[in-house]
Amino acid sequence: MKESIVASANPISVQMYTLREAVAADYVGTLRALAELGYRAVELVTLGDMTAAQLRRELDTLGLSVSGMHIGLDKFESNADLWLENLAVLGGKYPVVPYLAPERRTSGDDYRRLGQQLNEYGRKAKEHGMQLCYHNHDFEFQRYGDATGLALLFEEADPALVKSELDVYWVAKAGVDPQALLRGMAGSVPLVHIKDMADTPEQEFAEVGSGTLDFPALFAVGDEIGVEYYVVEQDVCKRPPLESVGISLNYLRSIGRA
């Protein structure tokens, strides 16, 4: 295998949603390929057809740790304890609510209610020794009066119970300066999703370092405010996703982040 990640203060992880088709075809083989590229941490979405204990054994064999897991609101609502217990078995610290369905974000009050609901799941996460996070897209930056949906959510959320996994692509897509937002959320962002934005009218997803986002500046701010993991993600790839995450990792190596 290639040399492992060396930026120990801020490890690089990779979100497995990027590789969802490969995971569906061969989960363990995909994990092995990531380890061979040099990744040493993954952010999970699914157990596949394994138990948490079985998946943990495979991860341990490959030298991969779990930075966190995306757990949908439906899973929290149906059996939060089960999914938190699964993540505990996997050795993960950060359960992340990844998405808010359109019907659940029609008003500012919807975001306030979500903040209150996340407090409940954040308490459960604390009972398991974990920290709940919420992952943004661009729609959370729609304004309701004087405040964005994201601001309303975090007004209701207890800062000790609910923190942010800030996706800098979606922040920029919403027309917000990700560096300024990171600074404004200091102490509340243990996880950052990193993917680049193509320099095209469509602003497509792009490999880290190949687009318009200033990652050295973003890393400088993230390090300053206490980001623990930077997580490579690319929702849609124009080449095989494994190749895309390899390109991103090579760029991170070139700037001394991996």
XYZ file of N, CA and C in Angstrom:
774
model
N 0.837 -1.191 0.000
C 0.000 0.000 0.000
C 0.877 1.248 0.000
N 0.299 2.356 -0.469
C 1.044 3.600 -0.497
C 1.162 4.172 0.901
N 2.047 5.164 1.024
C 2.285 5.790 2.320
C 0.993 6.364 2.878
N 0.802 6.240 4.159
C -0.448 6.666 4.781
C -0.494 8.172 4.953
N -1.701 8.641 5.290
C -1.909 10.057 5.541
C -0.993 10.523 6.668
N -0.356 11.669 6.474
C 0.585 12.155 7.479
C 0.134 13.451 8.144
N -0.906 14.102 7.640
C -1.380 15.340 8.261
C -2.217 14.981 9.481
N -1.519 14.500 10.521
C -2.202 13.870 11.646
C -3.108 14.819 12.407
N -2.794 16.120 12.401
C -3.630 17.057 13.150
C -5.012 17.174 12.526
N -5.095 17.013 11.228
C -6.354 17.140 10.506
C -6.439 16.024 9.464
N -6.787 14.823 9.882
C -6.773 13.707 8.940
C -7.723 13.908 7.759
N -7.360 13.301 6.641
C -8.200 13.308 5.449
C -9.026 12.027 5.431
N -10.334 12.190 5.274
C -11.246 11.064 5.139
C -11.897 11.151 3.761
N -12.697 10.152 3.422
C -13.420 10.169 2.151
C -14.838 9.666 2.401
N -15.816 10.376 1.844
C -17.221 10.021 1.999
C -17.574 8.923 0.993
N -18.067 7.804 1.517
C -18.313 6.634 0.681
C -19.466 6.821 -0.304
N -20.291 7.840 -0.112
C -21.350 8.130 -1.091
C -20.748 8.390 -2.462
N -19.564 8.963 -2.501
C -18.877 9.218 -3.768
C -18.719 7.930 -4.564
N -18.541 6.818 -3.858
C -18.244 5.523 -4.478
C -19.422 4.565 -4.346
N -20.635 5.105 -4.301
C -21.816 4.295 -3.966
C -22.046 3.134 -4.921
N -21.786 3.324 -6.211
C -21.998 2.218 -7.150
C -20.958 1.125 -6.941
N -19.730 1.506 -6.715
C -18.679 0.521 -6.443
C -18.945 -0.199 -5.130
N -19.423 0.527 -4.132
C -19.752 -0.085 -2.838
C -20.850 -1.123 -3.012
N -21.861 -0.802 -3.815
C -22.961 -1.745 -4.038
C -22.473 -3.012 -4.729
N -21.470 -2.880 -5.579
C -20.952 -4.038 -6.309
C -19.950 -4.839 -5.490
N -19.091 -4.157 -4.737
C -18.028 -4.837 -3.984
C -17.548 -3.896 -2.885
N -18.198 -3.948 -1.742
C -17.907 -3.013 -0.649
C -16.463 -3.174 -0.168
N -16.083 -4.397 0.171
C -14.751 -4.618 0.729
C -13.675 -4.306 -0.308
N -13.921 -4.671 -1.552
C -12.960 -4.359 -2.600
C -12.771 -2.860 -2.781
N -13.846 -2.109 -2.628
C -13.759 -0.653 -2.741
C -12.965 -0.073 -1.580
N -13.213 -0.565 -0.384
C -12.429 -0.127 0.770
C -10.949 -0.444 0.578
N -10.669 -1.624 0.036
C -9.274 -2.006 -0.201
C -8.621 -1.047 -1.202
N -9.364 -0.692 -2.245
C -8.823 0.226 -3.247
C -8.533 1.598 -2.644
N -9.391 2.061 -1.748
C -9.148 3.345 -1.083
C -7.897 3.281 -0.211
N -7.743 2.176 0.505
C -6.549 2.004 1.337
C -5.293 1.985 0.474
N -5.375 1.359 -0.689
C -4.220 1.305 -1.582
C -3.879 2.680 -2.151
N -4.888 3.531 -2.333
C -4.627 4.904 -2.764
C -3.895 5.696 -1.686
N -4.120 5.318 -0.428
C -3.488 6.023 0.677
C -4.442 6.633 1.672
N -5.745 6.458 1.457
C -6.700 6.934 2.458
C -6.589 6.076 3.710
N -6.769 6.712 4.860
C -6.729 5.988 6.123
C -7.979 6.194 6.967
N -8.942 6.943 6.434
C -10.209 7.139 7.144
C -11.329 7.225 6.120
N -12.499 6.758 6.525
C -13.671 6.796 5.660
C -14.862 7.317 6.456
N -15.764 7.970 5.738
C -17.046 8.371 6.304
C -18.107 7.513 5.625
N -18.806 6.735 6.426
C -19.690 5.703 5.899
C -21.099 6.222 5.640
N -21.829 5.447 4.825
C -23.247 5.688 4.564
C -24.058 4.443 4.883
N -23.469 3.282 4.649
C -24.198 2.025 4.774
C -23.296 0.940 5.356
N -23.936 -0.068 5.933
C -23.212 -1.264 6.365
C -23.104 -2.276 5.236
N -23.803 -2.039 4.133
C -23.866 -3.040 3.082
C -24.622 -4.253 3.572
N -24.136 -5.436 3.249
C -24.794 -6.664 3.714
C -24.077 -7.257 4.925
N -23.299 -6.424 5.611
C -22.550 -6.878 6.782
C -23.166 -6.334 8.062
N -22.833 -6.964 9.169
C -23.115 -6.355 10.463
C -22.043 -5.303 10.736
N -22.289 -4.463 11.721
C -21.279 -3.470 12.084
C -19.980 -4.147 12.509
N -20.092 -5.257 13.230
C -18.892 -5.963 13.692
C -18.108 -6.543 12.519
N -18.819 -7.092 11.537
C -18.140 -7.642 10.361
C -17.434 -6.540 9.574
N -18.124 -5.414 9.394
C -17.514 -4.300 8.668
C -16.304 -3.764 9.430
N -16.411 -3.695 10.742
C -15.280 -3.218 11.549
C -14.056 -4.112 11.340
N -14.256 -5.409 11.283
C -13.125 -6.320 11.073
C -12.456 -6.051 9.724
N -13.270 -5.833 8.695
C -12.704 -5.547 7.372
C -11.924 -4.231 7.388
N -12.493 -3.219 8.028
C -11.820 -1.922 8.117
C -10.496 -2.034 8.869
N -10.521 -2.752 9.983
C -9.301 -2.920 10.775
C -8.215 -3.627 9.970
N -8.611 -4.640 9.217
C -7.653 -5.375 8.391
C -6.974 -4.456 7.380
N -7.739 -3.492 6.868
C -7.226 -2.586 5.843
C -6.564 -1.337 6.422
N -6.577 -1.202 7.736
C -5.989 -0.021 8.355
C -6.811 1.236 8.176
N -8.130 1.067 8.029
C -9.025 2.205 7.843
C -9.800 2.483 9.123
N -9.839 3.737 9.521
C -10.680 4.147 10.643
C -11.936 4.822 10.105
N -12.920 4.997 10.971
C -14.195 5.607 10.592
C -14.263 7.003 11.203
N -14.282 8.017 10.346
C -14.374 9.388 10.848
C -15.795 9.727 11.264
N -16.761 9.060 10.666
C -18.155 9.313 10.986
C -19.056 8.519 10.068
N -20.356 8.765 10.194
C -21.319 8.061 9.357
C -22.515 8.955 9.097
N -22.942 9.014 7.852
C -24.169 9.716 7.511
C -25.354 8.813 7.856
N -26.221 9.334 8.704
C -27.387 8.591 9.188
C -28.606 9.462 8.938
N -29.468 9.039 8.027
C -30.619 9.844 7.646
C -31.587 10.076 8.791
N -32.354 11.163 8.688
C -33.350 11.453 9.716
C -34.318 10.299 9.902
N -34.645 9.601 8.808
C -35.574 8.477 8.927
C -35.003 7.391 9.831
N -33.698 7.178 9.767
C -33.073 6.171 10.630
C -33.049 6.636 12.076
N -32.773 7.908 12.295
C -32.839 8.436 13.658
C -34.248 8.300 14.213
N -35.229 8.594 13.393
C -36.615 8.578 13.859
C -37.110 7.167 14.129
N -36.628 6.201 13.362
C -37.107 4.831 13.542
C -36.349 4.083 14.629
N -35.020 4.318 14.735
C -34.245 3.581 15.741
C -32.876 4.235 15.923
N -32.885 5.391 16.567
C -31.635 6.135 16.748
C -30.595 5.315 17.495
N -31.020 4.631 18.548
C -30.053 3.893 19.363
C -29.354 2.803 18.561
N -30.089 2.121 17.685
C -29.481 1.068 16.869
C -28.348 1.629 16.016
N -28.595 2.756 15.348
C -27.579 3.302 14.455
C -26.409 3.890 15.219
N -26.683 4.461 16.364
C -25.580 4.958 17.186
C -24.752 3.802 17.743
N -25.412 2.711 18.096
C -24.681 1.523 18.552
C -23.831 0.946 17.418
N -24.384 0.934 16.199
C -23.600 0.474 15.049
C -22.341 1.320 14.875
N -22.511 2.628 14.970
C -21.362 3.511 14.795
C -20.344 3.318 15.908
N -20.826 3.050 17.113
C -19.905 2.781 18.224
C -19.067 1.538 17.938
N -19.698 0.493 17.424
C -18.972 -0.729 17.070
C -17.917 -0.425 16.006
N -18.255 0.459 15.078
C -17.345 0.815 13.994
C -16.214 1.738 14.449
N -16.327 2.253 15.669
C -15.286 3.127 16.191
C -15.427 4.576 15.777
N -16.600 4.944 15.258
C -16.815 6.312 14.800
C -17.292 7.226 15.911
N -16.985 8.495 15.768
C -17.335 9.494 16.779
C -18.431 10.440 16.319
N -18.585 10.590 14.995
C -19.474 11.619 14.470
C -20.622 11.030 13.646
N -21.824 10.910 14.218
C -23.015 10.641 13.416
C -23.465 11.946 12.773
N -23.787 11.888 11.483
C -24.096 13.108 10.734
C -25.456 12.970 10.059
N -26.346 13.931 10.303
C -27.601 14.015 9.554
C -27.263 14.656 8.211
N -27.458 13.919 7.094
C -26.868 14.359 5.833
C -27.740 15.220 4.938
N -29.069 15.255 5.194
C -29.953 15.855 4.180
C -31.310 16.120 4.797
N -31.961 17.159 4.292
C -33.313 17.505 4.719
C -34.214 17.506 3.493
N -35.208 16.618 3.487
C -36.089 16.458 2.333
C -36.880 17.740 2.062
N -37.245 17.995 0.802
C -37.936 19.245 0.456
C -39.183 19.521 1.284
N -39.960 18.489 1.562
C -41.197 18.702 2.318
C -40.944 19.068 3.768
N -39.712 18.947 4.210
C -39.380 19.261 5.597
C -38.648 20.595 5.717
N -38.616 21.368 4.650
C -37.924 22.661 4.668
C -38.692 23.706 3.866
N -39.945 23.874 4.209
C -40.796 24.821 3.485
C -40.916 26.172 4.177
N -40.372 26.298 5.383
C -40.508 27.544 6.136
C -39.383 27.666 7.158
N -39.241 28.855 7.696
C -38.278 29.046 8.771
C -38.609 28.203 9.981
N -39.898 28.033 10.247
C -40.300 27.211 11.394
C -39.858 25.766 11.229
N -39.799 25.289 9.975
C -39.309 23.926 9.749
C -37.872 23.791 10.247
N -37.054 24.794 9.994
C -35.662 24.740 10.449
C -35.573 24.851 11.965
N -36.447 25.656 12.553
C -36.460 25.741 14.019
C -36.832 24.388 14.625
N -37.843 23.756 14.044
C -38.249 22.431 14.548
C -37.127 21.421 14.378
N -36.421 21.509 13.250
C -35.304 20.584 13.037
C -34.236 20.784 14.104
N -33.927 22.026 14.424
C -32.942 22.282 15.470
C -33.341 21.652 16.785
N -34.627 21.752 17.129
C -35.121 21.145 18.369
C -35.038 19.623 18.299
N -35.387 19.064 17.139
C -35.325 17.615 16.967
C -33.883 17.118 17.060
N -32.963 17.864 16.468
C -31.563 17.446 16.517
C -31.008 17.491 17.932
N -31.526 18.378 18.766
C -31.109 18.366 20.174
C -31.379 17.007 20.808
N -32.544 16.438 20.494
C -32.899 15.123 21.047
C -31.894 14.064 20.608
N -31.565 14.062 19.310
C -30.623 13.061 18.813
C -29.204 13.370 19.281
N -28.907 14.648 19.462
C -27.602 15.021 19.992
C -27.394 14.509 21.407
N -28.470 14.533 22.210
C -28.375 13.979 23.573
C -28.104 12.483 23.518
N -28.805 11.795 22.623
C -28.577 10.356 22.478
C -27.139 10.080 22.039
N -26.649 10.894 21.114
C -25.270 10.717 20.659
C -24.296 10.893 21.818
N -24.535 11.895 22.658
C -23.667 12.118 23.819
C -23.664 10.898 24.738
N -24.822 10.259 24.889
C -24.906 9.062 25.730
C -24.015 7.948 25.202
N -23.756 7.975 23.903
C -22.882 6.977 23.272
C -21.452 7.497 23.118
N -21.162 8.656 23.703
C -19.825 9.232 23.599
C -19.529 9.858 22.257
N -20.573 10.315 21.562
C -20.427 10.845 20.208
C -20.917 12.277 20.121
N -20.621 12.906 18.991
C -21.046 14.272 18.712
C -21.859 14.305 17.422
N -23.125 14.683 17.523
C -23.983 14.799 16.345
C -23.587 16.015 15.517
N -23.640 15.853 14.189
C -23.399 16.960 13.263
C -24.506 17.006 12.213
N -24.649 18.165 11.596
C -25.594 18.342 10.487
C -24.806 18.784 9.260
N -25.060 18.112 8.136
C -24.381 18.399 6.870
C -25.289 19.258 5.991
N -24.740 20.362 5.516
C -25.524 21.293 4.701
C -25.407 21.031 3.206
N -26.426 21.522 2.489
C -26.341 21.712 1.042
C -26.451 23.219 0.795
N -27.003 23.628 -0.342
C -27.167 25.069 -0.570
C -28.524 25.585 -0.123
N -29.527 24.705 -0.047
C -30.881 25.185 0.244
C -31.021 25.756 1.650
N -30.139 25.377 2.565
C -30.210 25.920 3.926
C -29.892 27.412 3.978
N -29.398 27.971 2.873
C -29.047 29.386 2.853
C -30.171 30.254 2.293
N -31.303 29.629 1.970
C -32.493 30.419 1.643
C -32.879 31.236 2.871
N -33.291 32.471 2.628
C -33.603 33.364 3.738
C -35.087 33.310 4.079
N -35.348 33.358 5.363
C -36.698 33.445 5.907
C -36.707 34.683 6.799
N -37.174 35.794 6.233
C -37.027 37.054 6.938
C -35.577 37.477 6.917
N -35.023 37.729 8.079
C -33.646 38.215 8.171
C -32.619 37.105 8.350
N -33.064 35.853 8.416
C -32.141 34.760 8.745
C -32.228 33.644 7.716
N -31.103 32.961 7.515
C -31.109 31.775 6.661
C -31.668 30.584 7.429
N -32.065 29.569 6.676
C -32.514 28.344 7.324
C -31.454 27.766 8.237
N -30.190 27.806 7.789
C -29.111 27.253 8.609
C -28.980 28.021 9.919
N -29.088 29.338 9.851
C -28.993 30.144 11.067
C -30.136 29.827 12.022
N -31.343 29.657 11.485
C -32.494 29.337 12.336
C -32.324 27.975 12.995
N -31.802 27.011 12.236
C -31.545 25.683 12.799
C -30.612 25.804 14.006
N -29.498 26.518 13.819
C -28.507 26.576 14.894
C -28.897 27.536 16.014
N -29.875 28.409 15.769
C -30.425 29.200 16.875
C -31.151 28.299 17.865
N -31.820 27.273 17.350
C -32.578 26.349 18.201
C -31.705 25.230 18.755
N -30.696 24.845 17.993
C -29.851 23.722 18.410
C -28.930 24.141 19.549
N -28.774 23.247 20.503
C -27.825 23.454 21.594
C -26.419 23.259 21.027
N -25.542 24.254 21.115
C -24.208 24.128 20.505
C -23.369 22.996 21.073
N -23.713 22.524 22.259
C -22.989 21.379 22.821
C -23.486 20.065 22.243
N -24.712 20.068 21.704
C -25.332 18.833 21.232
C -25.284 18.679 19.717
N -25.267 19.782 18.995
C -25.357 19.744 17.532
C -24.279 20.644 16.942
N -23.435 20.063 16.117
C -22.402 20.834 15.432
C -22.560 20.650 13.928
N -21.668 21.246 13.168
C -21.799 21.290 11.713
C -20.734 20.455 11.022
N -21.175 19.728 10.005
C -20.252 19.228 8.987
C -20.448 20.167 7.801
N -19.577 21.135 7.660
C -19.762 22.189 6.673
C -19.229 21.742 5.318
N -20.107 21.749 4.320
C -19.723 21.397 2.954
C -19.399 22.687 2.205
N -18.104 22.902 1.940
C -17.682 24.195 1.409
C -18.135 24.400 -0.034
N -18.311 23.318 -0.805
C -18.843 23.478 -2.158
C -20.237 24.075 -2.094
N -21.100 23.489 -1.268
C -22.487 23.956 -1.221
C -22.584 25.355 -0.633
N -21.692 25.682 0.284
C -21.656 27.052 0.811
C -21.364 28.030 -0.326
N -20.322 27.730 -1.117
C -19.969 28.604 -2.239
C -21.073 28.633 -3.286
N -21.695 27.484 -3.530
C -22.788 27.408 -4.502
C -23.930 28.334 -4.100
N -24.135 28.502 -2.808
C -25.192 29.381 -2.305
C -24.794 30.852 -2.350
N -23.572 31.142 -2.790
C -23.123 32.517 -2.884
C -22.555 33.073 -1.596
N -22.173 32.187 -0.685
C -21.628 32.578 0.614
C -20.128 32.285 0.619
N -19.356 33.131 1.260
C -17.907 32.941 1.377
C -17.628 31.850 2.412
N -17.115 30.686 1.989
C -16.910 29.604 2.958
C -15.886 29.932 4.033
N -14.864 30.722 3.697
C -13.876 31.090 4.720
C -14.513 31.947 5.807
N -15.320 32.910 5.399
C -15.981 33.783 6.373
C -16.956 32.993 7.230
N -17.685 32.058 6.609
C -18.643 31.263 7.378
C -17.922 30.371 8.375
N -16.823 29.760 7.951
C -16.036 28.943 8.875
C -15.598 29.759 10.086
N -15.088 30.950 9.833
C -14.656 31.801 10.950
C -15.828 32.123 11.874
N -16.989 32.382 11.279
C -18.157 32.722 12.073
C -18.708 31.565 12.875
N -18.314 30.329 12.500
C -18.797 29.140 13.196
C -17.680 28.476 14.002
N -16.672 29.233 14.360
C -15.527 28.681 15.097
C -15.992 27.904 16.319
N -15.423 26.704 16.473
C -15.774 25.849 17.597
C -16.964 24.955 17.350
N -17.628 25.146 16.206
C -18.845 24.381 15.910
C -18.708 23.505 14.677
N -17.495 23.407 14.108
C -17.312 22.683 12.842
C -16.178 21.668 12.987
N -16.464 20.487 13.520
C -15.411 19.478 13.616
C -15.110 18.782 12.294
N -16.072 18.851 11.354
C -15.940 18.154 10.075
C -16.181 19.136 8.934
N -15.382 19.019 7.876
C -15.578 19.821 6.672
C -15.565 18.900 5.462
N -16.594 19.014 4.628
C -16.611 18.298 3.355
C -15.899 19.142 2.307
N -14.955 18.526 1.616
C -14.196 19.234 0.592
C -14.435 18.601 -0.774
N -14.928 19.407 -1.673
C -14.982 19.096 -3.096
C -14.894 20.423 -3.817
N -14.451 20.404 -5.050
C -14.215 21.648 -5.763
C -15.377 21.965 -6.692
N -15.350 23.198 -7.195
C -16.393 23.709 -8.082
C -15.762 24.040 -9.429
N -16.265 23.409 -10.483
C -15.719 23.650 -11.813
C -15.919 25.106 -12.220
N -14.967 25.626 -12.974
C -15.038 27.008 -13.455
C -15.850 27.047 -14.743
N -17.119 26.735 -14.626
C -18.054 26.699 -15.748
C -19.359 27.352 -15.305
N -20.210 27.722 -16.251
C -21.508 28.286 -15.855
C -22.321 27.336 -14.982
N -22.154 26.040 -15.189
C -22.924 25.057 -14.415
C -22.352 24.814 -13.024
N -21.112 25.210 -12.800
C -20.447 25.026 -11.503
C -20.546 23.572 -11.023
N -20.185 22.646 -11.893
C -20.281 21.226 -11.547
C -19.316 20.861 -10.423
N -19.596 19.700 -9.815
C -18.671 19.131 -8.840
C -17.353 18.817 -9.540
N -16.261 19.003 -8.821
C -14.946 18.742 -9.404
C -14.007 18.199 -8.342
N -12.944 17.546 -8.806
C -11.933 17.026 -7.893
C -11.275 18.175 -7.129
N -10.913 17.917 -5.892
C -10.280 18.937 -5.055
C -9.004 19.434 -5.740
N -8.885 20.756 -5.854
C -7.716 21.358 -6.475
C -7.852 21.629 -7.952
N -8.966 21.210 -8.560
C -9.130 21.376 -10.006
C -10.108 22.484 -10.366
N -10.660 23.164 -9.369
C -11.692 24.156 -9.634
C -11.381 25.519 -9.056
N -12.407 26.190 -8.570
C -12.304 27.603 -8.208
C -12.156 27.864 -6.716
N -12.299 26.859 -5.873
C -12.211 27.089 -4.433
C -10.750 27.182 -3.993
N -10.499 28.044 -3.027
C -9.138 28.287 -2.526
C -8.893 27.380 -1.322
N -8.436 26.175 -1.592
C -8.292 25.208 -0.502
C -7.168 25.534 0.471
N -6.009 26.027 0.042
C -5.018 26.412 1.058
C -5.574 27.424 2.058
N -6.334 28.398 1.578
C -6.932 29.382 2.489
C -7.991 28.738 3.373
N -8.785 27.836 2.806
C -9.810 27.146 3.595
C -9.178 26.288 4.682
N -8.099 25.591 4.344
C -7.415 24.779 5.354
C -6.849 25.657 6.468
N -6.317 26.808 6.101
C -5.751 27.698 7.118
C -6.818 28.119 8.118
N -8.004 28.466 7.616
C -9.093 28.854 8.516
C -9.589 27.646 9.299
N -9.764 26.518 8.607
C -10.246 25.316 9.287
C -9.338 24.879 10.415
N -8.036 24.919 10.172
C -7.085 24.557 11.223
C -7.210 25.513 12.410
N -7.394 26.785 12.099
C -7.488 27.815 13.140
C -8.705 27.598 14.039
N -9.815 27.139 13.458
C -11.059 27.026 14.239
C -11.289 25.626 14.802
N -10.355 24.701 14.556
C -10.441 23.402 15.203
C -11.104 22.292 14.429
N -11.095 22.363 13.090
C -11.626 21.256 12.292
C -10.818 19.997 12.579
N -11.526 18.889 12.777
C -10.848 17.629 13.100
C -10.600 16.779 11.862
N -11.597 16.674 10.987
C -11.461 15.882 9.759
C -11.883 16.716 8.557
N -11.109 16.595 7.484
C -11.515 17.079 6.173
C -11.906 15.847 5.353
N -13.111 15.876 4.793
C -13.677 14.690 4.152
C -13.862 14.954 2.661
N -13.121 14.228 1.836
C -13.257 14.338 0.386
C -14.600 13.751 -0.033
N -15.336 14.513 -0.828
C -16.608 14.023 -1.369
C -16.787 14.606 -2.764
N -17.376 13.830 -3.646
C -17.744 14.338 -4.970
C -19.039 13.648 -5.369
N -20.126 14.378 -5.330
C -21.455 13.800 -5.534
C -21.587 13.141 -6.899
N -21.035 13.800 -7.925
C -21.070 13.288 -9.299
C -19.673 13.444 -9.884
N -19.199 12.395 -10.538
C -17.854 12.406 -11.128
C -17.953 12.218 -12.635
N -17.072 12.884 -13.374
C -17.045 12.730 -14.828
C -16.128 11.594 -15.268
N -15.435 11.005 -14.321
C -14.554 9.866 -14.566
C -14.887 8.826 -13.499
N -14.292 7.648 -13.525
C -14.569 6.682 -12.464
C -14.331 7.309 -11.092
N -15.277 7.181 -10.161
C -15.144 7.850 -8.864
C -13.849 7.527 -8.120
N -13.366 6.292 -8.243
C -12.112 5.957 -7.572
C -10.963 6.792 -8.136
N -11.000 7.036 -9.434
C -9.989 7.898 -10.046
C -10.134 9.331 -9.528
N -11.373 9.788 -9.395
C -11.605 11.151 -8.907
C -11.071 11.347 -7.496
N -11.356 10.410 -6.600
C -10.878 10.590 -5.220
C -9.363 10.432 -5.143
N -8.785 9.687 -6.098
C -7.328 9.611 -6.179
C -6.723 10.936 -6.615
N -7.353 11.604 -7.578
C -6.887 12.921 -8.023
C -6.953 13.917 -6.869
N -8.063 13.872 -6.137
C -8.204 14.777 -4.988
C -7.112 14.526 -3.955
N -6.839 13.257 -3.675
C -5.816 12.927 -2.683
C -4.429 13.360 -3.156
N -4.157 13.189 -4.436
C -2.856 13.617 -4.959
C -2.684 15.126 -4.841
N -3.749 15.874 -5.086
C -3.666 17.329 -4.893
C -3.387 17.657 -3.429
N -4.084 16.987 -2.534
C -3.872 17.236 -1.104
C -2.435 16.914 -0.707
N -1.863 15.876 -1.286
C -0.449 15.577 -1.043
C 0.435 16.724 -1.542
N 0.075 17.275 -2.697
C 0.921 18.302 -3.315
C 0.974 19.584 -2.497
N -0.036 19.816 -1.645
C -0.024 21.016 -0.801
C 0.262 20.665 0.659
N 0.727 19.433 0.877
C 1.169 19.041 2.210
C 0.066 18.697 3.182
N -1.100 18.350 2.650
C -2.218 18.007 3.530
C -2.407 16.508 3.671
N -1.692 15.728 2.919
C -1.838 14.279 2.996
C -0.506 13.616 2.656
